[in-house]
């Protein structure tokens, strides 16, 4: 649903005489569910903040994930497109833009729970501070990732901006998305504890290269999960791939070997400080492409969004300069 500007007025305390001259038209995609509805409760304040920053916003509200594609298609012609939401909203917008072949400059006004991609971009996690920074930033080309999968339930392809993974972390991501409306930022930790019970222990073979051009075997054994990280952060602040660069033309492959529940609970918290890589259960590589074969069907996610519960063959590859994003 598109909201005419005439229906969005600045808050009463905003003095128009001190507003800068508008220098840029922009479109804003608003996810009303983001941040437990926090963004949807203050459109006037957001509009006023954007105008103070020198933007003339045109608002588009996505009533559902299904309606998002239509709203993005209408908004994509703008030179600047702000995504008002979290990692999941940005994931869906990024995929729609790829499908359209559109490339507006993208900015994130963070209203998610984890906001992991915002951390990787070096932006404030407070939405109004992020807006205030935008006029001082440039949109730069950043890499993305593509994940392809096959399994008993079918096959598919999706793009991701931050991280995609197969196994335990995908199971946790799905559980966290269901718990987030109730537990907020504690949803991920609660989901880890829940997922530890009855977790599968698949045998995975990880090879560099694509399906069509496979390379050497990097790893074969029982694992907890395998992730392809474009950014450094995942899981609401966990430094899954410390130092990962959004512009280096590779993905960071992170493998966590299977271990006891107590050992997992010892290693994973260290990842919030980026100190887990010294653990013997952790392997890391930096590659443009790799693929995974599993002995059993496993869940798969991209940017925390569940893709399938039954993937057996998964390929991850980097897409250089996939989007233009405002970054610090």
XYZ file of C-alpha atoms in Angstrom:
328
model
C 0.000 0.000 0.000
C 1.423 3.368 -1.001
C 0.956 6.231 1.467
C 0.629 9.689 -0.150
C 2.963 12.248 1.357
C -0.032 14.441 2.164
C -1.069 11.871 4.757
C 2.303 11.871 6.525
C 3.085 15.086 8.366
C 6.118 15.859 10.546
C 5.721 15.820 14.295
C 4.539 19.127 15.819
C 7.902 19.939 17.417
C 9.739 19.898 14.075
C 10.424 23.428 12.851
C 10.285 23.456 9.035
C 12.218 26.714 8.790
C 15.350 24.933 9.995
C 15.039 21.996 7.594
C 17.714 21.740 4.897
C 16.798 22.091 1.282
C 15.603 18.775 -0.114
C 18.388 17.348 -2.241
C 17.224 13.846 -3.111
C 13.996 12.015 -3.838
C 13.790 8.606 -2.214
C 11.396 5.715 -1.777
C 10.879 3.996 1.575
C 9.720 0.394 1.917
C 8.202 -0.060 5.372
C 7.683 -3.472 6.946
C 4.941 -2.815 9.538
C 5.873 -5.975 11.459
C 9.541 -5.043 11.904
C 10.722 -4.367 15.419
C 7.458 -5.758 16.810
C 5.622 -2.987 14.980
C 7.855 -0.148 16.222
C 8.375 1.346 12.745
C 4.677 1.295 11.903
C 3.892 3.227 15.083
C 5.995 6.256 14.146
C 5.799 7.014 10.408
C 5.519 10.758 11.072
C 8.762 10.803 13.058
C 10.546 8.787 10.376
C 9.289 11.072 7.629
C 10.411 14.146 9.560
C 13.865 12.662 10.209
C 14.340 11.906 6.519
C 13.328 15.440 5.554
C 15.748 16.896 8.078
C 18.428 14.775 6.413
C 17.576 16.270 3.021
C 15.372 13.576 1.495
C 11.879 13.782 -0.001
C 10.433 10.368 0.895
C 7.713 8.500 -0.954
C 6.331 5.775 1.315
C 5.367 2.209 0.399
C 3.983 -0.125 3.069
C 4.145 -3.871 2.532
C 1.154 -5.480 4.197
C 2.641 -8.962 3.740
C 5.734 -10.659 2.297
C 3.624 -11.600 -0.704
C 2.717 -7.966 -1.377
C 6.313 -6.816 -1.014
C 7.267 -7.588 -4.616
C 4.599 -5.236 -5.964
C 5.638 -2.440 -3.620
C 9.333 -2.828 -4.457
C 8.553 -2.852 -8.181
C 6.791 0.500 -7.786
C 9.539 1.926 -5.580
C 12.542 0.663 -7.565
C 12.561 3.578 -10.010
C 13.653 5.976 -7.244
C 17.368 6.863 -7.149
C 17.503 5.942 -3.445
C 15.507 3.186 -1.773
C 15.416 2.967 2.022
C 14.405 -0.319 3.631
C 12.674 0.295 6.959
C 12.936 -3.045 8.729
C 15.404 -5.757 9.594
C 17.605 -8.334 7.901
C 14.612 -10.332 6.681
C 12.977 -7.331 5.020
C 16.254 -6.380 3.357
C 16.675 -9.963 2.153
C 13.295 -9.922 0.440
C 13.840 -6.471 -1.080
C 17.281 -7.472 -2.364
C 15.874 -10.561 -4.056
C 13.065 -8.622 -5.715
C 15.533 -6.034 -7.024
C 17.701 -8.824 -8.454
C 14.678 -10.235 -10.223
C 13.812 -6.816 -11.646
C 17.373 -6.022 -12.659
C 17.012 -2.708 -10.788
C 19.888 -1.100 -8.900
C 18.848 1.912 -6.811
C 21.144 2.989 -3.993
C 19.982 1.040 -0.940
C 19.919 2.314 2.618
C 18.855 0.477 5.770
C 16.806 2.146 8.474
C 17.169 -0.612 11.080
C 14.057 -1.785 12.884
C 14.873 -5.486 13.096
C 15.750 -7.515 16.152
C 19.198 -8.735 15.119
C 20.258 -6.081 12.583
C 23.365 -8.131 11.794
C 23.873 -6.712 8.318
C 23.759 -3.171 9.692
C 26.657 -4.086 11.988
C 28.656 -5.342 9.008
C 28.012 -2.066 7.168
C 29.264 -0.094 10.177
C 25.991 1.799 10.582
C 24.213 2.786 13.809
C 21.574 0.314 14.946
C 19.356 3.147 16.134
C 17.074 4.032 13.188
C 17.108 7.786 13.731
C 20.881 7.922 14.133
C 21.168 5.864 10.955
C 18.990 8.362 9.068
C 21.103 11.263 10.325
C 24.240 9.537 9.001
C 22.894 8.872 5.503
C 23.700 12.300 3.949
C 27.329 11.828 4.997
C 27.689 8.380 3.404
C 28.172 7.123 -0.118
C 26.501 4.104 -1.663
C 29.189 1.580 -2.585
C 29.020 -1.728 -4.475
C 28.866 -4.662 -2.070
C 29.024 -8.364 -2.780
C 26.119 -10.703 -2.327
C 25.712 -14.447 -2.355
C 23.676 -16.944 -4.315
C 22.497 -20.219 -2.836
C 21.156 -23.084 -4.937
C 19.716 -26.240 -3.430
C 18.306 -29.635 -4.317
C 16.509 -32.200 -2.199
C 13.493 -34.508 -1.874
C 11.182 -31.478 -1.690
C 12.519 -29.899 -4.892
C 15.114 -27.325 -5.838
C 15.504 -23.563 -5.757
C 17.725 -20.503 -5.962
C 17.909 -17.442 -3.718
C 20.231 -14.478 -3.214
C 21.477 -13.400 0.202
C 23.160 -10.268 1.494
C 24.651 -11.404 4.778
C 24.781 -15.126 5.518
C 23.277 -18.427 4.423
C 23.657 -21.738 6.178
C 22.632 -25.387 6.292
C 22.093 -27.547 9.355
C 21.783 -26.520 12.986
C 21.988 -22.751 12.373
C 19.138 -22.952 9.847
C 17.042 -24.844 12.385
C 17.842 -22.188 14.991
C 17.050 -19.361 12.544
C 13.612 -20.838 11.845
C 12.833 -21.284 15.522
C 14.098 -17.785 16.335
C 11.823 -16.186 13.736
C 8.831 -17.839 15.401
C 9.920 -16.809 18.913
C 11.064 -13.275 18.066
C 7.637 -11.610 18.540
C 7.609 -12.939 22.107
C 11.266 -12.953 23.181
C 12.834 -10.180 21.089
C 16.618 -10.310 21.066
C 16.615 -13.370 23.355
C 14.893 -15.478 20.699
C 18.160 -16.724 19.196
C 19.588 -17.916 22.521
C 16.329 -19.651 23.421
C 16.237 -21.314 20.007
C 19.777 -22.650 20.427
C 18.822 -24.321 23.704
C 15.691 -25.800 22.147
C 17.472 -27.018 19.014
C 20.190 -28.824 20.974
C 17.657 -31.487 21.934
C 17.386 -34.136 19.259
C 19.681 -32.335 16.803
C 20.708 -34.401 13.767
C 24.350 -35.240 13.174
C 24.693 -35.431 9.386
C 27.805 -36.448 7.501
C 28.665 -33.613 5.109
C 31.110 -33.400 2.258
C 32.222 -29.856 1.458
C 33.946 -29.138 -1.861
C 35.193 -25.910 -3.347
C 33.734 -24.768 -6.656
C 30.255 -25.009 -8.137
C 28.166 -28.020 -9.077
C 29.252 -27.592 -12.678
C 32.946 -27.080 -11.857
C 33.739 -28.929 -8.608
C 37.135 -28.643 -6.977
C 38.953 -30.335 -4.123
C 37.232 -31.760 -1.064
C 37.732 -29.369 1.858
C 36.017 -31.348 4.587
C 34.143 -34.593 5.140
C 32.666 -35.580 8.461
C 29.911 -35.083 10.999
C 29.000 -31.419 11.439
C 26.755 -29.143 13.432
C 26.353 -26.623 10.614
C 27.992 -25.043 7.582
C 27.602 -21.333 6.815
C 28.493 -19.062 3.921
C 29.184 -15.627 5.414
C 29.365 -12.459 3.366
C 29.229 -10.205 6.428
C 30.879 -10.748 9.782
C 27.780 -10.964 12.001
C 24.889 -13.412 12.389
C 22.456 -14.549 15.051
C 21.865 -11.140 16.618
C 25.451 -10.005 17.152
C 27.472 -13.213 16.881
C 30.756 -12.607 15.031
C 30.475 -15.767 12.997
C 33.186 -14.668 10.535
C 35.326 -11.973 12.211
C 36.822 -9.588 9.699
C 34.656 -10.755 6.797
C 34.637 -8.097 4.072
C 31.525 -7.271 2.044
C 33.683 -6.172 -0.893
C 36.442 -8.793 -1.170
C 34.911 -11.024 -3.844
C 34.766 -14.168 -1.682
C 32.508 -15.843 0.860
C 33.736 -17.001 4.252
C 33.009 -20.707 4.688
C 32.527 -21.539 8.376
C 32.250 -25.191 9.419
C 31.340 -26.171 12.980
C 31.993 -29.844 13.668
C 29.546 -31.867 15.740
C 30.182 -31.918 19.476
C 28.396 -32.570 22.744
C 25.724 -30.147 23.889
C 27.954 -28.889 26.684
C 30.806 -28.291 24.259
C 28.520 -26.431 21.843
C 27.314 -24.219 24.685
C 30.953 -23.489 25.454
C 31.989 -22.606 21.888
C 29.008 -20.637 20.540
C 28.991 -17.873 23.199
C 32.633 -17.153 22.347
C 31.463 -16.252 18.842
C 29.766 -13.112 20.176
C 33.281 -11.829 20.873
C 34.738 -13.375 17.720
C 36.897 -15.740 19.793
C 35.532 -19.095 18.678
C 37.928 -19.733 15.797
C 40.621 -21.189 18.046
C 38.269 -24.043 18.989
C 39.135 -27.356 17.267
C 35.519 -27.722 16.139
C 35.766 -24.625 13.905
C 37.124 -24.529 10.339
C 37.164 -21.469 8.088
C 37.975 -20.913 4.420
C 37.602 -17.951 2.054
C 36.320 -18.981 -1.370
C 34.302 -17.607 -4.298
C 32.184 -20.788 -4.388
C 31.705 -24.101 -2.589
C 29.052 -26.761 -2.286
C 27.819 -29.180 0.346
C 26.419 -32.708 0.102
C 24.556 -34.115 3.103
C 23.797 -37.699 4.082
C 20.315 -36.617 5.233
C 17.937 -33.759 4.296
C 18.694 -30.608 6.301
C 17.128 -27.161 6.822
C 18.577 -24.246 4.864
C 18.300 -20.506 5.495
C 19.389 -17.263 3.852
C 19.650 -14.096 5.980
C 17.630 -15.896 8.651
C 14.768 -16.669 6.260
C 13.925 -20.365 5.950
C 14.241 -21.716 2.405
C 13.626 -25.440 2.821
C 13.706 -28.112 5.501
C 14.979 -30.844 3.183
C 18.131 -29.839 1.320
C 20.699 -32.510 0.462
C 22.865 -30.636 -2.074
C 23.612 -26.932 -1.550
C 25.848 -24.606 -3.550
C 27.002 -21.186 -2.336
C 28.687 -18.655 -4.633
C 29.638 -14.992 -4.363
C 28.016 -12.356 -6.583
C 30.521 -9.471 -6.806
C 29.082 -5.945 -6.597
C 25.547 -7.317 -6.313
C 23.939 -4.219 -4.761
C 24.833 -0.593 -3.987
C 24.464 0.141 -0.276
C 25.174 3.089 1.976
C 28.040 1.996 4.234
C 30.363 3.627 6.743
